[in-house]
Short mmCIF file of C-alpha atoms in Angstrom, two decimals:
data_model
loop_
_atom_site.label_atom_id
_atom_site.label_comp_id
_atom_site.label_asym_id
_atom_site.label_seq_id
_atom_site.Cartn_x
_atom_site.Cartn_y
_atom_site.Cartn_z
CA MET A 12 92.79 -59.02 46.24
CA ILE A 13 95.01 -61.58 47.65
CA ALA A 14 94.42 -60.64 51.14
CA GLN A 15 90.52 -61.35 50.64
CA LEU A 16 91.14 -64.28 48.83
CA ILE A 17 93.08 -66.10 51.52
CA GLY A 18 90.24 -64.31 53.89
CA TYR A 19 87.77 -66.16 52.04
CA LEU A 20 89.32 -69.22 51.98
CA ARG A 21 90.24 -69.39 55.60
CA ASP A 22 86.41 -68.57 56.69
CA HIS A 23 85.47 -71.91 54.24
CA ALA A 24 88.41 -74.11 55.26
CA THR A 25 85.45 -76.92 55.56
CA VAL A 26 84.51 -76.67 52.10
CA MET A 27 88.09 -76.33 51.13
CA LYS A 28 88.95 -79.60 52.94
CA TRP A 29 86.04 -81.83 51.14
CA LEU A 30 87.00 -80.15 48.09
CA PHE A 31 90.31 -81.64 48.43
CA PHE A 32 89.01 -85.19 49.60
CA ALA A 33 86.56 -85.23 46.38
CA PHE A 34 89.53 -84.30 44.13
CA LEU A 35 91.71 -86.96 45.79
CA ALA A 36 88.77 -89.54 45.49
CA PHE A 37 88.00 -88.34 41.65
CA ALA A 38 91.77 -89.03 41.25
CA VAL A 39 91.58 -92.51 42.43
CA VAL A 40 88.72 -93.46 40.32
CA PHE A 41 89.93 -91.96 37.41
CA ASP A 42 92.97 -94.07 38.03
CA PHE A 43 90.82 -97.27 37.42
CA LEU A 44 89.30 -95.99 34.12
CA ALA A 45 93.00 -94.79 32.49
CA ALA A 46 94.57 -97.41 30.18
CA ARG A 47 97.88 -98.34 31.02
CA HIS A 48 99.75 -99.44 27.80
CA HIS A 49 103.53 -99.10 28.55
CA PRO A 50 104.32 -98.97 32.12
CA HIS A 51 107.41 -97.54 32.84
CA PHE A 52 108.17 -98.81 36.49
CA TRP A 53 105.92 -101.22 38.86
CA GLY A 54 104.29 -98.13 40.40
CA ASP A 55 102.78 -97.38 37.25
CA SER A 56 100.44 -100.92 37.00
CA VAL A 57 99.26 -100.29 40.64
CA ILE A 58 95.93 -98.70 40.54
CA GLY A 59 96.12 -95.80 42.97
CA PHE A 60 99.73 -95.74 43.30
CA TRP A 61 100.19 -92.04 42.50
CA SER A 62 97.52 -90.73 44.40
CA LEU A 63 98.59 -92.67 47.91
CA PHE A 64 102.22 -91.61 46.91
CA GLY A 65 101.19 -87.63 46.48
CA ILE A 66 99.35 -87.75 49.79
CA GLY A 67 102.15 -89.77 51.47
CA GLY A 68 104.54 -87.61 50.20
CA CYS A 69 102.57 -84.65 51.50
CA LEU A 70 102.17 -85.69 54.70
CA GLY A 71 105.97 -86.82 55.08
CA MET A 72 106.79 -83.37 54.15
CA ILE A 73 104.55 -81.86 56.70
CA VAL A 74 105.81 -84.10 59.45
CA ILE A 75 109.66 -83.52 58.35
CA CYS A 76 109.30 -79.60 57.69
CA LYS A 77 107.81 -79.69 61.56
CA GLY A 78 110.19 -81.56 62.88
CA LEU A 79 112.93 -79.29 61.71
CA SER A 80 111.46 -76.07 62.53
CA HIS A 81 111.14 -77.18 66.11
CA VAL A 82 114.82 -78.18 65.97
CA TRP A 83 116.06 -74.73 64.47
CA LEU A 84 113.65 -72.10 64.66
CA MET A 85 112.09 -73.03 68.23
CA LYS A 86 113.01 -70.49 70.81
CA GLY A 87 112.40 -70.70 74.67
CA GLU A 88 109.41 -68.71 76.14
CA ASP A 89 111.86 -66.08 77.78
CA TYR A 90 114.57 -66.00 74.65
CA TYR A 91 113.88 -61.99 74.03
CA ASP A 92 113.79 -61.34 77.84
CA GLU A 93 117.69 -62.46 78.19
#
C-alpha cells in the first residue's frame, strides 16, 4: 500500500511540485486576508513572514544536511576494495 503510494507520487512528481507551489501561493494570499489582532513579535505583523520563514528554513535544512552527509557519510570510490 505504502509502496504503491510512493510509486504513484514518484511518477507524478511534476504535479506534486505544482501542488506545493499552489499551496505556498495560497498561504501567502491567505496571509493578506488574515486579521492580526495581537502580534507577539515583529514577524507576526509582516505579511508573508511565516511563508518565507518556512521555505527559508526548509532550504537551509536541505543545504546543511546535504553538507553534513557529504562530510560524515561519503566514502571514497575504492573504500570497500581496500
